[in-house]
Amino acid sequence: MNGIRWQQLSLIFHDALRRDGRARGRFVRAACGADESLRRQVESLLGSYEQAAGVFDEPAFERAARELAQEESAALIGHTIGQYRIRRLLGAGGMGEVYLADDGRLNRQVAVKLLPLHFAADIEQVRRFQLEARAASALNHPNILTIHETGEHENRHYIVMEYVAGATLREMMASTADALSLADVLDACVQVCDALSAAHEAGIVHRDIKPENIMLRPDGYVKVLDFGLAKLAVTTNALTEANDEDKTRNVETAAGVLLGTIRYMSPEQVRGLTVDERADVWSLGVVLYEMIENRAPFVGATTADTIVSILEREPAPFTMKIPSSLQKCALKALDKNRNGRFQTTREFADELKRIKRELGSADAFAPRRSFKANLSDTDQFAREQTAAPGELKTAMLANASTHKTKNALQFKSWSAQYWKRLVFGAVCAATLVFAFVKVNDVSKPETPRPTASASSLSPDSAQASARLYRNMNSAERLAFVSEQALRVSQALGDGATTLPGSAAQVVKQHVDAYDRRRDDASPEAFKETLNEIYKRAALYAPLLSFHFKRQNVPALVGIYIPMIESEYHDCLTSPHGAQGKFQFMEQTARNYGVRPEDRCNVDVIAPVAARYIKDRAGEFGTDAASMTLVIASFNRGNRLVKDDLQKLNRFLVADSSNAKPDFWFLLAHADELDDQFRVENRHYVPRFFAAAIIGENPQAFGLPTRPLSSLDAGNEAR
Amino acid sequence: MEHEVTGLLQRWSDGDKEALDRLVPLVYDELRRAARRYMRDENNNHTLQTTALVNEVYLRLVDQKQTRWQNRAHFFGIAAGMMRRILVDHARRRKYQKRGGDAAFVQLSLREAEAFAREEDLDLLKLDEALTELAKLDPRRSRVVELRFFAGLDMKETAEALHVSIATVLRDWNMAKAWLYRYMKDER
């Protein structure tokens, strides 16, 4: 189309647009005269104009902004902030983004929260926040999320926290069609009360209790997050105060931040008055109401309306059928006058517990059971627990597969939804157990077991005890580690391979690290001292021993995998007190018939762990190399384990010099494996060796008991 | 920074092509920073004030006392072009991913999914192509779309940026929309 033609076309088009309906048609026909092609052009453009209405009206700009921001988030993946390697975005909100990261120094997963830039403006404020966050974390309460560290990266403050594989109460409520069961609601609230009580007694008020700040783990455990963060957030004065740089935008944003939180604010907070623990009682009251009713008690179309509702209105009457005592309890927490509320979260919790008892669900507070334990299942579980020891194990094994199908039907939707979420997203630390076992040499399963003490990896342990590891110099330590590592290899089924010096070095580093935890837990590392780990392990040894022995799997695997996974907190305070555990991918746990509520049940996990290891060993062999790879791949889930091992096997074929692979083979080829595997497992096997060396040489580390594998498990199986 | 950008804008509007090359990355970085800040501060419920972000970037980068009004127009011109490029690259990547180019396709957050879904309504790659065609026929109209659609300028700002009347912008905008829509539809 030439320029003149285009000009013509546009003139007629614009004039036509000023006319409507038939007048438009007449105008176009008149204006184009005999020029048919021009008329068609104009008419088709006019038609398109009508159709295009609205198409370009929303600028693509917003999308571009999001895109830019996402690029930024994506850009962080794979990079390090301090010692933390960022793996993926877990979530984002008004308070910044949270990433899953690997802690390179301590070889664990953590959550790193990057605070919004504007939070950094007031240094004094940031400092106060850090003090408070750490103070809450230092309470060491199982319902308070642990803060590992706070720091600054490119002008942004970050908080390194315990990683919890779970969902926030908000996500939970949003993803569920049905309301939570009453027992769930009460249980969650009691746990939040427990966390708050501990904080309040230390003089810390949370100030921002809301569903986003309450996390639920698959095992029913509740974690309260973001203590102290509210102090950093925009407060009520943000409504009137705007940053001078870009007033419009900031006022809007400030209001937005408030919007998210304001529904949970107490009248005194909304008024900007001083706040005490009773403000947390109110906020939790709002959460309780919302969990029951699936809607917030105080809402309005605008921030101002919401504020009015909080200050003036009574919550809408309950529509759900709940006991009147619970109604009264929730409304008491929501008394506009704080003197009329529960004066402490303990009082609140006591009342909730009383209601729970009144509901007649005696088992509901058996604490660390899943929210969703179905009553009939629970009964069965109780029966099984009282069965004779031998019978129990058999029963559990036999039931494993039936449980799988049964569960699918019996979990209520909340649990099912939750479970499903995990399939999509997070790695679920599935289970746990602890125990002990004798060395069970798979390569020679038919060989009669030697006497208990002789089965220890360190027959000369008496000699070793003469010399404490801590008193050895570096060369002596290395020699000790090399020798003991070989023994571990042999116990896993190997002939006498020589351990490369570099390998011994790596193992030594881990032994050193464990040794440093001898009697005093580093506050930033795991909470347990070496002594505690050891004592705990000894407690559950007999059961694991029993099951690994049954499956002809080296007992060392059963003993030391859980031991090195002690930084996973999933079952921290399970009735069994087990902190270390076998961690299964959620899918794997399901395949093996582990019900979510049994993840922390040592009786269920012990046989499953043994079966799992045996299955893998069945696929890849029972020599030490294969066993080592199975250990390395342990927390990968069975499908990934297969992939990993097949990949490694290909390297093996390609590199004939590695005809007899040991775990150094894995390290040597680590770069060819995928990121996650590499990061997770670079230290996994060496650490396993380190744990075994210590566990088998307790005297050298000043530990009070016998070598773990020498504990006679045969007749101690529960 | 302020002086640098102001000076570069000045030189560019005086005809120094090199100045533009140096300007682009500066503006891009600042846009990116502003977008980040915006996305972080935003509390889910807000729609973006379309010009706020570019305005913010402009205010941040350019010394107001030292600059002529044309600089602002030039600045927005640059920003619009960048936004177009960002979006088109993004659309291209998405298309690639949809064909299975990236097996490890990450789950989309709800927000991303929403943005993604809206994107389906309008094929940005097609729009980019159409806009390039339009520029051959009528550079000014193509520019109007760029400023309005990609940089989110309103009629008045677009008129200022292009140094034409608001009525002209309105006419250009209407015509361009119709023409682009027809092009995109016919090409399908």
CSV table of C-alpha atoms in Angstrom, one decimal, chain A residues 1 6 9-10 13-14 17-18 40-41 44-45 48-49 51-52 54-72 75 93-94 96-97 114-118 156 245-246 248-250 252-253 255-260 424-425, chain B residues 28 31-32 35-43 45-50 52-54 56 59-60 83 86-87 90 93-94 107 111-112 115 118-119 122 124 127 134 137-138 141 148-152 171-175 177-182 184-185:
chain,number,residue,atom,x,y,z
A,1,MET,CA,0.0,0.0,0.0
A,6,TRP,CA,-2.8,4.8,3.3
A,9,LEU,CA,-7.7,5.0,4.1
A,10,SER,CA,-7.0,6.6,7.4
A,13,PHE,CA,-11.6,5.5,8.6
A,14,HIS,CA,-11.4,8.3,11.2
A,17,LEU,CA,-15.6,6.4,13.3
A,18,ARG,CA,-17.4,9.6,14.2
A,40,ARG,CA,-13.5,-3.1,1.4
A,41,GLN,CA,-10.3,-1.9,3.1
A,44,SER,CA,-12.7,-4.4,7.2
A,45,LEU,CA,-10.7,-2.0,9.3
A,48,SER,CA,-11.6,-5.0,13.2
A,49,TYR,CA,-11.8,-1.8,15.2
A,51,GLN,CA,-13.5,-6.4,17.5
A,52,ALA,CA,-10.3,-5.0,18.8
A,54,GLY,CA,-10.5,-3.8,24.8
A,55,VAL,CA,-7.7,-5.9,23.3
A,56,PHE,CA,-5.0,-3.4,23.7
A,57,ASP,CA,-6.5,-1.4,26.5
A,58,GLU,CA,-4.6,-3.2,29.3
A,59,PRO,CA,-1.1,-2.2,28.7
A,60,ALA,CA,1.4,-5.0,28.5
A,61,PHE,CA,3.4,-3.1,31.0
A,62,GLU,CA,2.3,-4.9,34.0
A,63,ARG,CA,3.3,-8.1,32.5
A,64,ALA,CA,6.7,-6.7,31.7
A,65,ALA,CA,7.1,-5.6,35.3
A,66,ARG,CA,6.3,-9.0,36.5
A,67,GLU,CA,8.6,-10.5,34.0
A,68,LEU,CA,11.4,-8.3,35.1
A,69,ALA,CA,10.8,-9.2,38.7
A,70,GLN,CA,10.7,-12.9,37.9
A,71,GLU,CA,13.9,-12.8,36.0
A,72,GLU,CA,15.4,-11.3,39.1
A,75,ALA,CA,18.6,-15.1,38.5
A,93,GLY,CA,4.7,-12.1,49.6
A,94,GLY,CA,4.6,-8.7,51.1
A,96,GLY,CA,9.8,-10.7,50.7
A,97,GLU,CA,10.7,-13.9,48.9
A,114,LEU,CA,15.0,-12.0,51.5
A,115,LEU,CA,13.3,-9.0,53.0
A,116,PRO,CA,12.0,-6.2,50.8
A,117,LEU,CA,14.4,-3.4,50.2
A,118,HIS,CA,12.5,-0.8,52.1
A,156,ARG,CA,18.9,-6.7,51.2
A,245,GLU,CA,10.1,9.5,46.4
A,246,ASP,CA,7.0,8.2,44.9
A,248,THR,CA,1.2,7.6,45.0
A,249,ARG,CA,2.7,4.3,44.7
A,250,ASN,CA,3.9,4.0,48.2
A,252,GLU,CA,-1.1,2.3,47.8
A,253,THR,CA,1.5,-0.2,48.7
A,255,ALA,CA,-2.4,0.2,52.3
A,256,GLY,CA,-1.9,-3.0,50.6
A,257,VAL,CA,0.5,-4.4,53.1
A,258,LEU,CA,-2.0,-3.4,55.8
A,259,LEU,CA,-4.8,-5.0,53.9
A,260,GLY,CA,-3.1,-8.4,54.1
A,424,PHE,CA,3.7,-31.4,43.3
A,425,GLY,CA,6.1,-29.5,45.4
B,28,TYR,CA,17.2,-1.3,31.6
B,31,LEU,CA,13.7,-0.6,35.1
B,32,ARG,CA,14.5,-4.0,36.4
B,35,ALA,CA,10.1,-3.7,38.7
B,36,ARG,CA,11.6,-5.9,41.4
B,37,ARG,CA,10.8,-3.3,44.1
B,38,TYR,CA,7.4,-3.0,42.7
B,39,MET,CA,6.7,-6.7,42.6
B,40,ARG,CA,8.0,-7.1,46.1
B,41,ASP,CA,6.0,-4.3,47.6
B,42,GLU,CA,2.9,-5.1,45.8
B,43,ASN,CA,0.5,-7.0,48.0
B,45,ASN,CA,-4.4,-7.2,45.2
B,46,HIS,CA,-3.2,-4.1,43.4
B,47,THR,CA,-3.1,-3.5,39.7
B,48,LEU,CA,-0.2,-1.7,38.5
B,49,GLN,CA,-0.3,2.0,37.9
B,50,THR,CA,0.8,1.8,34.4
B,52,ALA,CA,4.2,4.7,37.8
B,53,LEU,CA,7.1,2.4,37.1
B,54,VAL,CA,8.6,4.2,34.2
B,56,GLU,CA,9.8,6.3,38.9
B,59,LEU,CA,12.7,10.5,38.2
B,60,ARG,CA,15.4,8.4,39.6
B,83,MET,CA,9.5,-3.2,27.4
B,86,ILE,CA,11.4,-7.9,27.2
B,87,LEU,CA,7.8,-9.0,26.6
B,90,HIS,CA,9.5,-13.7,27.3
B,93,ARG,CA,10.8,-18.3,25.7
B,94,ARG,CA,7.3,-19.4,26.8
B,107,GLN,CA,5.6,-25.1,38.3
B,111,ARG,CA,0.4,-15.3,39.8
B,112,GLU,CA,2.6,-16.4,37.0
B,115,ALA,CA,-0.1,-13.7,33.7
B,118,ARG,CA,-3.7,-13.5,30.0
B,119,GLU,CA,-0.9,-13.7,27.7
B,122,LEU,CA,-2.9,-11.8,22.9
B,124,LEU,CA,2.7,-11.1,21.6
B,127,LEU,CA,1.8,-8.4,17.7
B,134,LEU,CA,2.9,-1.3,10.7
B,137,LEU,CA,3.6,1.7,6.6
B,138,ASP,CA,3.3,4.3,9.3
B,141,ARG,CA,1.3,4.9,14.5
B,148,ARG,CA,0.7,3.2,24.8
B,149,PHE,CA,0.7,-0.5,25.0
B,150,PHE,CA,4.2,-1.4,26.0
B,151,ALA,CA,5.1,1.6,28.2
B,152,GLY,CA,1.6,2.3,29.4
B,171,ARG,CA,-6.7,8.9,15.8
B,172,ASP,CA,-3.4,7.1,15.4
B,173,TRP,CA,-4.3,4.8,18.2
B,174,ASN,CA,-7.7,3.9,16.8
B,175,MET,CA,-6.4,3.2,13.4
B,177,LYS,CA,-5.5,-1.0,16.8
B,178,ALA,CA,-7.9,-1.8,14.0
B,179,TRP,CA,-5.0,-2.4,11.6
B,180,LEU,CA,-3.0,-4.6,14.0
B,181,TYR,CA,-6.0,-6.6,15.0
B,182,ARG,CA,-6.9,-7.3,11.4
B,184,MET,CA,-3.0,-10.6,13.5
B,185,LYS,CA,-6.4,-12.2,12.8
